[in-house]
mmCIF file of C-alpha atoms in Angstrom:
data_model
loop_
_atom_site.group_PDB
_atom_site.id
_atom_site.type_symbol
_atom_site.label_atom_id
_atom_site.label_comp_id
_atom_site.label_asym_id
_atom_site.label_seq_id
_atom_site.Cartn_x
_atom_site.Cartn_y
_atom_site.Cartn_z
ATOM 1 C CA UNK A 17 11.385 1.128 -44.727
ATOM 2 C CA UNK A 18 12.347 -2.623 -44.578
ATOM 3 C CA UNK A 19 11.006 -4.721 -41.936
ATOM 4 C CA UNK A 20 14.963 -5.522 -39.485
ATOM 5 C CA UNK A 21 15.742 -8.926 -38.642
ATOM 6 C CA UNK A 22 16.035 -10.089 -34.913
ATOM 7 C CA UNK A 23 20.272 -10.352 -35.789
ATOM 8 C CA UNK A 24 19.843 -6.876 -37.455
ATOM 9 C CA UNK A 25 17.768 -5.446 -34.380
ATOM 10 C CA UNK A 26 20.440 -6.658 -31.685
ATOM 11 C CA UNK A 27 22.944 -5.340 -33.751
ATOM 12 C CA UNK A 28 21.821 -1.696 -33.592
ATOM 13 C CA UNK A 29 20.662 -2.536 -29.675
ATOM 14 C CA UNK A 30 24.326 -2.689 -29.004
ATOM 15 C CA UNK A 31 25.525 -0.003 -31.247
ATOM 16 C CA UNK A 32 22.817 2.417 -29.223
ATOM 17 C CA UNK A 33 24.551 0.941 -25.662
ATOM 18 C CA UNK A 34 27.894 1.393 -26.548
ATOM 19 C CA UNK A 35 26.939 5.249 -27.082
ATOM 20 C CA UNK A 36 24.627 5.607 -24.265
ATOM 21 C CA UNK A 37 27.642 5.360 -22.050
ATOM 22 C CA UNK A 38 25.600 6.849 -18.686
ATOM 23 C CA UNK A 39 22.986 3.830 -19.383
ATOM 24 C CA UNK A 40 19.951 6.210 -18.504
ATOM 25 C CA UNK A 41 18.503 4.327 -21.676
ATOM 26 C CA UNK A 42 18.639 8.048 -24.271
ATOM 27 C CA UNK A 43 21.712 8.905 -25.941
ATOM 28 C CA UNK A 44 21.781 12.791 -24.872
ATOM 29 C CA UNK A 45 23.614 16.126 -27.190
ATOM 30 C CA UNK A 46 26.955 15.274 -25.193
ATOM 31 C CA UNK A 47 26.697 11.579 -26.034
ATOM 32 C CA UNK A 48 25.621 12.455 -29.678
ATOM 33 C CA UNK A 49 28.185 14.820 -29.881
ATOM 34 C CA UNK A 50 31.010 11.711 -28.933
ATOM 35 C CA UNK A 51 29.013 9.229 -31.050
ATOM 36 C CA UNK A 52 29.185 11.082 -34.440
ATOM 37 C CA UNK A 53 33.174 12.046 -33.274
ATOM 38 C CA UNK A 54 33.753 8.412 -33.543
ATOM 39 C CA UNK A 55 32.304 8.125 -36.579
ATOM 40 C CA UNK A 56 34.397 10.613 -37.939
ATOM 41 C CA UNK A 57 31.251 12.837 -38.596
ATOM 42 C CA UNK A 58 32.379 16.494 -37.777
ATOM 43 C CA UNK A 59 29.513 18.805 -38.150
ATOM 44 C CA UNK A 60 29.320 22.734 -37.239
ATOM 45 C CA UNK A 61 27.182 22.811 -33.359
ATOM 46 C CA UNK A 62 24.019 24.140 -35.685
ATOM 47 C CA UNK A 63 23.961 21.293 -37.865
ATOM 48 C CA UNK A 64 24.541 18.920 -35.531
ATOM 49 C CA UNK A 65 22.068 20.391 -33.436
ATOM 50 C CA UNK A 66 19.726 19.942 -36.375
ATOM 51 C CA UNK A 67 20.490 16.664 -36.526
ATOM 52 C CA UNK A 68 20.000 15.809 -32.913
ATOM 53 C CA UNK A 69 16.243 17.549 -32.850
ATOM 54 C CA UNK A 70 15.278 15.728 -36.175
ATOM 55 C CA UNK A 71 16.079 12.679 -34.343
ATOM 56 C CA UNK A 72 14.481 13.344 -31.208
ATOM 57 C CA UNK A 73 11.237 12.872 -32.648
ATOM 58 C CA UNK A 74 9.145 13.192 -28.999
ATOM 59 C CA UNK A 75 11.348 16.546 -28.029
ATOM 60 C CA UNK A 76 12.781 14.760 -24.766
ATOM 61 C CA UNK A 77 16.085 15.876 -25.352
ATOM 62 C CA UNK A 78 17.204 12.461 -25.473
ATOM 63 C CA UNK A 79 16.850 9.886 -28.460
ATOM 64 C CA UNK A 80 16.203 6.832 -27.313
ATOM 65 C CA UNK A 81 15.953 3.142 -28.852
ATOM 66 C CA UNK A 82 13.166 3.206 -30.507
ATOM 67 C CA UNK A 83 14.484 6.851 -31.999
ATOM 68 C CA UNK A 84 17.951 5.337 -32.937
ATOM 69 C CA UNK A 85 16.150 2.430 -34.612
ATOM 70 C CA UNK A 86 14.400 4.672 -37.009
ATOM 71 C CA UNK A 87 17.038 7.180 -37.972
ATOM 72 C CA UNK A 88 19.678 3.900 -37.467
ATOM 73 C CA UNK A 89 19.730 3.805 -41.353
ATOM 74 C CA UNK A 90 20.156 7.779 -41.684
ATOM 75 C CA UNK A 91 23.726 7.105 -38.919
ATOM 76 C CA UNK A 92 24.864 4.054 -41.109
ATOM 77 C CA UNK A 93 24.798 6.290 -44.088
ATOM 78 C CA UNK A 94 26.787 9.696 -42.218
ATOM 79 C CA UNK A 95 29.268 7.099 -41.208
ATOM 80 C CA UNK A 96 30.024 5.485 -44.452
ATOM 81 C CA UNK A 97 29.958 9.304 -46.245
ATOM 82 C CA UNK A 98 32.300 10.798 -43.691
ATOM 83 C CA UNK A 99 34.957 7.211 -44.036
ATOM 84 C CA UNK A 100 34.699 7.969 -47.570
ATOM 85 C CA UNK A 101 35.553 11.744 -47.786
ATOM 86 C CA UNK A 102 38.381 11.091 -44.980
ATOM 87 C CA UNK A 103 39.554 8.191 -47.211
ATOM 88 C CA UNK A 104 39.347 11.251 -50.467
ATOM 89 C CA UNK A 105 41.538 13.526 -48.498
ATOM 90 C CA UNK A 106 44.050 11.378 -47.341
ATOM 91 C CA UNK A 107 44.141 9.744 -50.652
ATOM 92 C CA UNK A 108 44.780 13.587 -52.052
ATOM 93 C CA UNK A 109 47.295 14.039 -49.480
ATOM 94 C CA UNK A 110 49.191 10.796 -49.627
ATOM 95 C CA UNK A 111 50.670 8.120 -51.749
ATOM 96 C CA UNK A 112 48.213 5.262 -50.359
ATOM 97 C CA UNK A 113 46.549 3.371 -51.681
ATOM 98 C CA UNK A 114 42.549 3.651 -51.353
ATOM 99 C CA UNK A 115 42.611 -0.029 -50.100
ATOM 100 C CA UNK A 116 45.680 0.885 -47.861
ATOM 101 C CA UNK A 117 44.092 3.725 -46.473
ATOM 102 C CA UNK A 118 40.634 1.356 -46.252
ATOM 103 C CA UNK A 119 42.834 -1.403 -44.632
ATOM 104 C CA UNK A 120 44.333 1.410 -41.710
ATOM 105 C CA UNK A 121 41.072 2.534 -41.391
ATOM 106 C CA UNK A 122 39.918 -1.069 -39.697
ATOM 107 C CA UNK A 123 43.221 -1.186 -37.804
ATOM 108 C CA UNK A 124 42.636 2.211 -36.100
ATOM 109 C CA UNK A 125 38.897 1.530 -35.320
ATOM 110 C CA UNK A 126 40.182 -1.474 -33.387
ATOM 111 C CA UNK A 127 42.887 0.691 -31.969
ATOM 112 C CA UNK A 128 41.138 3.409 -30.501
ATOM 113 C CA UNK A 129 38.504 0.672 -28.521
ATOM 114 C CA UNK A 130 40.817 -1.054 -26.608
ATOM 115 C CA UNK A 131 40.949 1.677 -23.636
ATOM 116 C CA UNK A 132 38.859 3.984 -24.314
ATOM 117 C CA UNK A 133 36.106 4.050 -26.628
ATOM 118 C CA UNK A 134 36.532 7.686 -28.363
ATOM 119 C CA UNK A 135 37.099 7.008 -32.039
ATOM 120 C CA UNK A 136 40.603 8.350 -30.998
ATOM 121 C CA UNK A 137 44.062 6.855 -29.738
ATOM 122 C CA UNK A 138 45.242 8.241 -26.610
ATOM 123 C CA UNK A 139 48.905 7.328 -25.355
ATOM 124 C CA UNK A 140 48.289 4.067 -23.483
ATOM 125 C CA UNK A 141 46.578 2.566 -26.186
ATOM 126 C CA UNK A 142 49.425 3.405 -28.915
ATOM 127 C CA UNK A 143 52.178 2.039 -26.151
ATOM 128 C CA UNK A 144 49.708 -1.355 -26.276
ATOM 129 C CA UNK A 145 49.641 -1.142 -30.318
ATOM 130 C CA UNK A 146 53.313 -0.838 -30.314
ATOM 131 C CA UNK A 147 54.532 -3.001 -27.278
ATOM 132 C CA UNK A 148 52.436 -5.849 -29.456
ATOM 133 C CA UNK A 149 54.139 -4.569 -32.904
ATOM 134 C CA UNK A 150 57.333 -4.354 -31.489
ATOM 135 C CA UNK A 151 59.830 -6.409 -29.534
ATOM 136 C CA UNK A 152 62.653 -3.906 -28.218
ATOM 137 C CA UNK A 153 59.969 -2.310 -25.800
ATOM 138 C CA UNK A 154 60.966 1.068 -25.958
ATOM 139 C CA UNK A 155 58.742 3.496 -24.260
ATOM 140 C CA UNK A 156 61.103 6.570 -24.411
ATOM 141 C CA UNK A 157 60.996 6.322 -28.485
ATOM 142 C CA UNK A 158 56.938 4.996 -28.316
ATOM 143 C CA UNK A 159 56.679 8.308 -26.571
ATOM 144 C CA UNK A 160 58.401 10.525 -28.643
ATOM 145 C CA UNK A 161 56.813 8.761 -31.755
ATOM 146 C CA UNK A 162 53.061 9.664 -29.792
ATOM 147 C CA UNK A 163 54.481 12.815 -30.304
ATOM 148 C CA UNK A 164 55.120 12.815 -33.661
ATOM 149 C CA UNK A 165 51.729 11.369 -34.679
ATOM 150 C CA UNK A 166 49.336 14.046 -32.329
ATOM 151 C CA UNK A 167 50.382 16.762 -34.654
ATOM 152 C CA UNK A 168 47.695 18.769 -32.593
ATOM 153 C CA UNK A 169 49.059 18.092 -29.353
ATOM 154 C CA UNK A 170 45.505 17.239 -28.000
ATOM 155 C CA UNK A 171 46.939 14.509 -25.973
ATOM 156 C CA UNK A 172 44.763 11.888 -28.685
ATOM 157 C CA UNK A 173 45.741 10.919 -32.183
ATOM 158 C CA UNK A 174 42.824 11.151 -34.765
ATOM 159 C CA UNK A 175 42.384 9.233 -37.675
ATOM 160 C CA UNK A 176 43.896 11.652 -40.307
ATOM 161 C CA UNK A 177 47.025 12.552 -37.902
ATOM 162 C CA UNK A 178 47.417 8.452 -37.991
ATOM 163 C CA UNK A 179 47.677 8.014 -41.620
ATOM 164 C CA UNK A 180 49.243 11.423 -42.110
ATOM 165 C CA UNK A 181 52.407 10.602 -39.300
ATOM 166 C CA UNK A 182 52.481 6.861 -41.289
ATOM 167 C CA UNK A 183 52.824 8.948 -44.883
ATOM 168 C CA UNK A 184 55.771 10.488 -43.550
ATOM 169 C CA UNK A 185 57.034 7.607 -41.748
ATOM 170 C CA UNK A 186 57.099 5.440 -44.845
ATOM 171 C CA UNK A 187 58.152 8.341 -47.161
ATOM 172 C CA UNK A 188 54.614 8.211 -48.496
ATOM 173 C CA UNK A 189 54.138 11.895 -48.783
ATOM 174 C CA UNK A 190 52.879 13.772 -51.884
ATOM 175 C CA UNK A 191 53.608 17.481 -50.794
ATOM 176 C CA UNK A 192 56.343 19.431 -52.699
ATOM 177 C CA UNK A 193 57.989 19.681 -49.237
ATOM 178 C CA UNK A 194 57.864 16.164 -48.299
ATOM 179 C CA UNK A 195 61.543 16.264 -47.697
ATOM 180 C CA UNK A 196 61.318 18.737 -44.888
ATOM 181 C CA UNK A 197 58.576 16.692 -43.520
ATOM 182 C CA UNK A 198 60.392 13.609 -42.966
ATOM 183 C CA UNK A 199 63.663 15.453 -41.779
ATOM 184 C CA UNK A 200 61.416 17.191 -38.955
ATOM 185 C CA UNK A 201 59.428 14.005 -38.561
ATOM 186 C CA UNK A 202 62.762 12.336 -37.413
ATOM 187 C CA UNK A 203 64.295 15.379 -35.982
ATOM 188 C CA UNK A 204 61.123 15.070 -33.523
ATOM 189 C CA UNK A 205 61.572 11.630 -32.873
ATOM 190 C CA UNK A 206 65.391 13.119 -30.946
ATOM 191 C CA UNK A 207 64.224 16.056 -29.695
ATOM 192 C CA UNK A 208 62.418 14.392 -26.474
ATOM 193 C CA UNK A 209 61.531 17.689 -24.418
ATOM 194 C CA UNK A 210 60.131 19.471 -27.247
ATOM 195 C CA UNK A 211 62.625 23.093 -27.061
ATOM 196 C CA UNK A 212 63.151 22.576 -31.205
ATOM 197 C CA UNK A 213 66.685 21.426 -30.481
ATOM 198 C CA UNK A 214 68.149 17.970 -30.051
ATOM 199 C CA UNK A 215 70.458 18.064 -26.334
ATOM 200 C CA UNK A 216 73.098 15.599 -25.542
ATOM 201 C CA UNK A 217 70.825 15.070 -22.247
ATOM 202 C CA UNK A 218 67.994 14.191 -25.373
ATOM 203 C CA UNK A 219 70.172 11.363 -26.880
ATOM 204 C CA UNK A 220 71.539 10.318 -23.933
ATOM 205 C CA UNK A 221 67.874 9.368 -22.456
ATOM 206 C CA UNK A 222 66.803 8.132 -26.441
ATOM 207 C CA UNK A 223 70.058 6.030 -26.192
ATOM 208 C CA UNK A 224 70.009 4.528 -22.365
ATOM 209 C CA UNK A 225 66.330 3.246 -22.924
ATOM 210 C CA UNK A 226 66.877 1.981 -26.165
ATOM 211 C CA UNK A 227 69.607 0.007 -24.834
ATOM 212 C CA UNK A 228 67.685 -0.935 -21.487
ATOM 213 C CA UNK A 229 64.912 -2.434 -23.751
ATOM 214 C CA UNK A 230 67.316 -4.564 -25.618
ATOM 215 C CA UNK A 231 69.036 -5.447 -22.554
ATOM 216 C CA UNK A 232 72.086 -3.993 -23.625
ATOM 217 C CA UNK A 233 74.250 -2.872 -21.127
ATOM 218 C CA UNK A 234 77.063 0.127 -21.550
ATOM 219 C CA UNK A 235 78.794 2.161 -19.125
ATOM 220 C CA UNK A 236 77.688 5.629 -18.613
ATOM 221 C CA UNK A 237 81.139 6.334 -19.958
ATOM 222 C CA UNK A 238 80.385 4.153 -23.367
ATOM 223 C CA UNK A 239 77.242 6.167 -23.699
ATOM 224 C CA UNK A 240 78.703 9.333 -23.373
ATOM 225 C CA UNK A 241 81.827 8.553 -25.933
ATOM 226 C CA UNK A 242 79.067 7.545 -28.417
ATOM 227 C CA UNK A 243 76.781 11.047 -27.769
ATOM 228 C CA UNK A 244 80.108 12.672 -28.053
ATOM 229 C CA UNK A 245 81.388 11.196 -31.445
ATOM 230 C CA UNK A 246 77.347 11.990 -32.892
ATOM 231 C CA UNK A 247 77.806 15.620 -32.161
ATOM 232 C CA UNK A 248 81.098 15.925 -33.367
ATOM 233 C CA UNK A 249 79.542 14.326 -36.773
ATOM 234 C CA UNK A 250 77.102 17.372 -36.727
ATOM 235 C CA UNK A 251 79.960 20.262 -35.574
ATOM 236 C CA UNK A 252 77.834 20.954 -32.647
ATOM 237 C CA UNK A 253 78.950 20.981 -29.171
ATOM 238 C CA UNK A 254 75.713 20.654 -27.428
ATOM 239 C CA UNK A 255 72.691 21.768 -29.659
ATOM 240 C CA UNK A 256 71.469 20.439 -32.830
ATOM 241 C CA UNK A 257 69.669 23.036 -34.328
ATOM 242 C CA UNK A 258 67.271 21.194 -37.625
ATOM 243 C CA UNK A 259 69.087 23.115 -40.182
ATOM 244 C CA UNK A 260 71.937 20.992 -39.071
ATOM 245 C CA UNK A 261 69.877 18.018 -38.288
ATOM 246 C CA UNK A 262 68.936 18.056 -41.987
ATOM 247 C CA UNK A 263 72.199 19.105 -43.748
ATOM 248 C CA UNK A 264 73.924 15.957 -41.990
ATOM 249 C CA UNK A 265 71.239 13.125 -42.231
ATOM 250 C CA UNK A 266 70.011 10.681 -43.820
ATOM 251 C CA UNK A 267 66.530 11.132 -43.183
ATOM 252 C CA UNK A 268 65.650 14.008 -45.528
#
């Protein structure tokens, strides 16, 4: 193999230290698992163990810096292939171009390490992202949007969820059911308690928070009037179900 430069060596060392979270001078099996997740490399447990054992040359139960350096080209190749595969999958599922997905990936990686460097975006990191790009600072809306991005309800957003949600938001889905998907996305934004219905309480919470975040004031009576008029438009008294929402809204 070709010799590495001093700059390369320092970069690899920093890469190693990023994954050696307990600072004991080696990457153990648990840290290795987190490292692969950060890289987007999804392996079966048996394959992950096989790779770990292959990198742990001295069979100490941990990957030391010299072992990490020796295997760094393999690590980089794995990450690159994982990124390419994910890009291919998302390219097939959405109307985004390869360049757009690559730009989103770079942005995602930047956001995902602002609080907890785990390759995922948690609720706090998502709020920070929204605060930085949205002047309204509507926290209730951010939390509703986070729920829509976090499709598996794990409490974190992975890159696939990130792109898939953006595709729905921007009308860039390619499936035959894209109209339903888009309507469900916006329905979910309004269904604050996630019970499958939009209640007057859900809409009141969204409206009052939206007004407050924009420094606008309405009396409780005015807010109630707006909510009542909205429900009258949908011909509903207390709750709006998805079928009614889709039939009467413009988002579909």
